Coordinates of N, CA and C in Angstrom, one line a residue:
M1 N 21.0 -45.0 69.4 CA 20.4 -44.4 68.2 C 21.1 -44.9 66.9
S2 N 21.8 -46.0 67.0 CA 22.5 -46.5 65.8 C 21.5 -47.2 64.8
Q3 N 20.6 -48.0 65.2 CA 19.7 -48.6 64.3 C 18.4 -49.0 65.0
S4 N 17.3 -48.9 64.3 CA 16.0 -49.3 64.8 C 15.6 -50.5 64.0
D5 N 15.2 -51.6 64.8 CA 14.9 -52.9 64.2 C 13.7 -52.8 63.2
D6 N 12.8 -51.9 63.4 CA 11.6 -51.8 62.5 C 11.7 -50.7 61.5
C7 N 12.8 -50.1 61.3 CA 13.0 -49.0 60.4 C 13.3 -49.4 59.0
L8 N 12.6 -49.0 58.0 CA 12.8 -49.4 56.6 C 14.2 -49.0 56.2
F9 N 14.6 -47.7 56.5 CA 15.9 -47.2 56.0 C 17.0 -47.9 56.7
C10 N 16.9 -48.3 58.0 CA 17.9 -49.0 58.7 C 18.1 -50.4 58.0
K11 N 17.0 -51.0 57.6 CA 17.1 -52.3 56.9 C 17.8 -52.1 55.5
I12 N 17.5 -51.0 54.8 CA 18.2 -50.8 53.5 C 19.7 -50.6 53.7
I13 N 20.0 -49.8 54.7 CA 21.5 -49.5 55.0 C 22.2 -50.8 55.4
A14 N 21.5 -51.7 56.1 CA 22.1 -53.0 56.5 C 22.1 -54.0 55.4
G15 N 21.5 -53.7 54.3 CA 21.5 -54.6 53.1 C 20.4 -55.7 53.2
E16 N 19.5 -55.5 54.2 CA 18.4 -56.5 54.4 C 17.3 -56.3 53.3
I17 N 17.2 -55.1 52.8 CA 16.2 -54.7 51.8 C 17.0 -54.2 50.6
P18 N 16.8 -54.6 49.4 CA 17.6 -54.2 48.2 C 17.3 -52.7 47.9
S19 N 18.3 -52.0 47.4 CA 18.2 -50.7 46.9 C 19.2 -50.4 45.8
T20 N 19.1 -49.4 45.1 CA 20.0 -49.0 44.0 C 20.9 -47.9 44.6
K21 N 22.1 -48.4 45.0 CA 23.1 -47.5 45.7 C 23.6 -46.5 44.7
V22 N 23.7 -45.2 45.2 CA 24.3 -44.1 44.4 C 25.6 -43.7 45.0
Y23 N 25.7 -43.7 46.4 CA 26.9 -43.3 47.1 C 26.8 -43.9 48.5
E24 N 28.0 -44.1 49.1 CA 28.0 -44.5 50.5 C 29.4 -44.2 51.0
D25 N 29.4 -43.9 52.3 CA 30.7 -43.8 53.1 C 30.4 -44.2 54.5
D26 N 31.3 -43.9 55.4 CA 31.1 -44.3 56.8 C 29.9 -43.6 57.5
T27 N 29.5 -42.5 56.9 CA 28.5 -41.6 57.6 C 27.1 -41.8 57.0
V28 N 27.0 -41.8 55.7 CA 25.7 -41.8 55.0 C 25.6 -42.9 53.9
Y29 N 24.4 -43.2 53.5 CA 24.1 -44.1 52.4 C 23.1 -43.4 51.5
A30 N 23.3 -43.4 50.2 CA 22.4 -42.7 49.3 C 22.0 -43.7 48.2
F31 N 20.7 -43.7 47.9 CA 20.1 -44.6 47.0 C 18.9 -44.0 46.2
K32 N 18.6 -44.6 45.1 CA 17.5 -44.0 44.2 C 16.2 -44.2 44.9
D33 N 15.3 -43.2 44.8 CA 14.0 -43.3 45.4 C 13.2 -44.2 44.5
I34 N 12.3 -45.1 45.1 CA 11.6 -46.0 44.3 C 10.4 -45.4 43.6
A35 N 10.0 -44.2 44.0 CA 8.9 -43.4 43.4 C 9.4 -42.0 43.0
P36 N 10.3 -41.9 42.0 CA 11.0 -40.6 41.8 C 10.0 -39.5 41.4
K37 N 10.3 -38.3 41.9 CA 9.6 -37.1 41.6 C 10.3 -36.2 40.6
A38 N 11.5 -36.6 40.2 CA 12.3 -35.9 39.2 C 13.1 -36.9 38.4
K39 N 13.8 -36.4 37.4 CA 14.6 -37.3 36.5 C 15.6 -38.0 37.4
V40 N 16.2 -37.3 38.3 CA 17.1 -38.0 39.3 C 16.6 -37.6 40.7
H41 N 16.2 -38.7 41.4 CA 15.7 -38.5 42.8 C 16.4 -39.5 43.7
V42 N 17.3 -39.0 44.5 CA 18.1 -39.8 45.4 C 17.8 -39.5 46.8
L43 N 17.8 -40.5 47.7 CA 17.6 -40.2 49.1 C 19.0 -40.4 49.8
I44 N 19.3 -39.5 50.6 CA 20.6 -39.6 51.4 C 20.1 -39.8 52.9
V45 N 20.6 -40.9 53.5 CA 20.3 -41.2 54.9 C 21.5 -41.4 55.7
P46 N 21.5 -40.8 56.9 CA 22.7 -41.1 57.8 C 22.6 -42.6 58.2
R47 N 23.8 -43.2 58.4 CA 23.8 -44.5 58.9 C 23.2 -44.7 60.3
K48 N 23.4 -43.6 61.2 CA 22.8 -43.6 62.5 C 21.4 -43.2 62.4
H49 N 20.5 -43.8 63.2 CA 19.1 -43.5 63.1 C 18.7 -42.3 63.9
Y50 N 18.2 -41.3 63.2 CA 17.6 -40.1 63.8 C 16.2 -39.9 63.2
A51 N 15.2 -39.5 64.0 CA 13.9 -39.5 63.5 C 13.6 -38.4 62.4
N52 N 14.3 -37.3 62.5 CA 14.0 -36.2 61.5 C 15.2 -35.2 61.5
A53 N 15.1 -34.2 60.6 CA 16.1 -33.3 60.4 C 16.4 -32.5 61.6
A54 N 15.4 -32.1 62.4 CA 15.6 -31.3 63.6 C 16.4 -32.1 64.6
E55 N 16.1 -33.4 64.8 CA 16.8 -34.3 65.7 C 18.3 -34.4 65.3
L56 N 18.5 -34.6 64.0 CA 19.8 -34.8 63.5 C 20.6 -33.5 63.7
A57 N 20.1 -32.3 63.4 CA 20.8 -31.1 63.5 C 21.2 -30.8 65.0
K58 N 20.4 -31.2 65.9 CA 20.7 -31.0 67.3 C 21.8 -32.0 67.8
A59 N 21.7 -33.2 67.4 CA 22.6 -34.3 67.8 C 23.9 -34.4 67.1
D60 N 23.8 -34.1 65.8 CA 25.0 -34.3 64.9 C 25.0 -33.4 63.7
P61 N 25.3 -32.1 64.0 CA 25.3 -31.1 62.9 C 26.3 -31.4 61.8
K62 N 27.4 -32.1 62.1 CA 28.4 -32.4 61.1 C 27.9 -33.4 60.1
T63 N 27.1 -34.3 60.5 CA 26.4 -35.2 59.6 C 25.4 -34.5 58.7
L64 N 24.7 -33.6 59.2 CA 23.8 -32.8 58.4 C 24.5 -32.0 57.4
A65 N 25.6 -31.4 57.7 CA 26.5 -30.7 56.7 C 27.0 -31.7 55.7
H66 N 27.4 -32.8 56.1 CA 27.9 -33.8 55.2 C 26.9 -34.3 54.2
I67 N 25.6 -34.4 54.6 CA 24.5 -34.7 53.7 C 24.4 -33.7 52.6
V68 N 24.6 -32.4 52.9 CA 24.6 -31.3 51.9 C 25.7 -31.5 51.0
E69 N 26.9 -31.8 51.5 CA 28.1 -32.0 50.6 C 27.9 -33.2 49.7
V70 N 27.3 -34.3 50.2 CA 27.0 -35.4 49.3 C 25.9 -35.1 48.3
A71 N 24.9 -34.3 48.6 CA 23.9 -33.8 47.7 C 24.6 -33.1 46.5
Q72 N 25.6 -32.2 46.9 CA 26.3 -31.5 45.8 C 27.0 -32.4 44.9
H73 N 27.7 -33.4 45.5 CA 28.4 -34.4 44.7 C 27.5 -35.1 43.7
I74 N 26.4 -35.5 44.2 CA 25.4 -36.2 43.4 C 24.9 -35.3 42.2
A75 N 24.6 -34.1 42.6 CA 24.2 -33.1 41.5 C 25.3 -32.8 40.5
D76 N 26.5 -32.7 41.0 CA 27.6 -32.5 40.1 C 27.7 -33.6 39.1
D77 N 27.5 -34.8 39.5 CA 27.6 -36.0 38.6 C 26.4 -36.1 37.7
A78 N 25.2 -35.7 38.2 CA 24.0 -35.9 37.5 C 23.5 -34.7 36.6
F79 N 23.9 -33.5 37.0 CA 23.2 -32.4 36.3 C 24.0 -31.1 36.7
H80 N 25.1 -30.9 36.2 CA 26.0 -29.7 36.3 C 25.8 -28.9 37.6
G81 N 25.6 -29.7 38.7 CA 25.6 -29.1 40.0 C 24.3 -28.5 40.6
A82 N 23.3 -28.3 39.7 CA 22.0 -27.8 40.2 C 21.2 -28.9 40.8
Y83 N 20.6 -28.5 41.9 CA 19.7 -29.5 42.6 C 18.7 -28.8 43.6
R84 N 17.7 -29.6 44.0 CA 16.8 -29.2 45.0 C 17.0 -30.2 46.1
L85 N 17.1 -29.7 47.4 CA 17.3 -30.6 48.5 C 16.1 -30.4 49.5
V86 N 15.4 -31.5 49.8 CA 14.2 -31.4 50.6 C 14.3 -32.4 51.8
F87 N 13.9 -31.9 53.0 CA 13.8 -32.7 54.2 C 12.3 -32.6 54.6
N88 N 11.6 -33.6 54.6 CA 10.2 -33.6 55.2 C 10.3 -34.0 56.6
T89 N 9.8 -33.1 57.5 CA 10.0 -33.3 58.9 C 8.6 -33.3 59.6
G90 N 8.1 -34.5 59.9 CA 6.8 -34.7 60.5 C 5.8 -35.2 59.5
E91 N 4.8 -36.0 60.0 CA 3.8 -36.6 59.1 C 3.0 -35.6 58.3
D92 N 2.7 -34.4 58.9 CA 1.9 -33.4 58.2 C 2.7 -32.7 57.1
A93 N 4.0 -32.9 57.1 CA 4.9 -32.3 56.1 C 5.2 -33.4 55.0
G94 N 4.7 -34.6 55.2 CA 4.9 -35.6 54.2 C 5.9 -36.6 54.5
Q95 N 6.5 -36.6 55.7 CA 7.4 -37.6 56.1 C 6.7 -38.9 56.4
S96 N 7.1 -40.0 55.7 CA 6.5 -41.3 55.8 C 7.4 -42.3 56.4
V97 N 8.7 -42.1 56.4 CA 9.7 -43.0 57.0 C 10.4 -42.1 58.0
F98 N 10.3 -42.5 59.3 CA 10.8 -41.7 60.4 C 12.3 -42.0 60.7
H99 N 13.1 -42.0 59.7 CA 14.6 -42.0 59.7 C 14.9 -40.8 58.8
V100 N 15.6 -39.8 59.4 CA 15.8 -38.6 58.6 C 16.4 -38.9 57.2
H101 N 16.0 -38.3 56.2 CA 16.5 -38.5 54.9 C 16.3 -37.2 54.0
A102 N 17.3 -36.9 53.2 CA 17.2 -35.8 52.3 C 16.9 -36.3 50.9
H103 N 16.0 -35.6 50.3 CA 15.6 -35.9 48.9 C 16.5 -35.0 48.0
V104 N 17.3 -35.6 47.2 CA 18.1 -34.8 46.2 C 17.3 -34.9 44.9
L105 N 16.8 -33.8 44.4 CA 16.1 -33.8 43.1 C 16.9 -33.0 42.1
T106 N 17.2 -33.7 41.0 CA 18.1 -33.0 40.0 C 17.9 -33.7 38.6
G107 N 18.7 -33.4 37.7 CA 18.6 -34.0 36.4 C 17.8 -33.3 35.4
E108 N 17.2 -32.2 35.8 CA 16.3 -31.4 34.8 C 16.1 -30.0 35.4
K109 N 15.7 -29.1 34.6 CA 15.4 -27.8 35.1 C 14.0 -27.8 35.8
F110 N 13.9 -27.2 36.9 CA 12.6 -27.2 37.7 C 11.9 -25.8 37.6
A111 N 10.6 -25.9 37.6 CA 9.8 -24.6 37.7 C 10.0 -24.1 39.2
E112 N 9.7 -22.9 39.4 CA 9.8 -22.3 40.7 C 8.7 -22.8 41.6

C-alpha cells in the first residue's frame, strides 16, 4: 500500500508531478490545491497510499491524527488557527482522486 503507479497524488509525492509544497515530513505531504475553494486551500496526503479516510482510519489511525495536527499547524501559520477540515470519501461525496486527502480551508472567515 505504499504507492500506486497510476495515482496522481503518489506521483506528486514522488516529485514526478510539480506541486507547491506547504509542508512535508516522513508521514505526510501537504501542497496547495490547484483549484482553491478558499483563500488558503491545502491538501494533506499521507505518503502511503490509502483509498479514503475510512481505510486510513482502520489501517493507520496515528497517521489520521497526524493529518489533523498538520492541519492545525497550517491554520496557525495562515489564519490564527481557525480552519475547516474536509475529507471526501467516495465518488458520490465528491472524491475524485482515490488517495485519501484532507482539504484544509482557511485564511478567511467562513459562513456556516
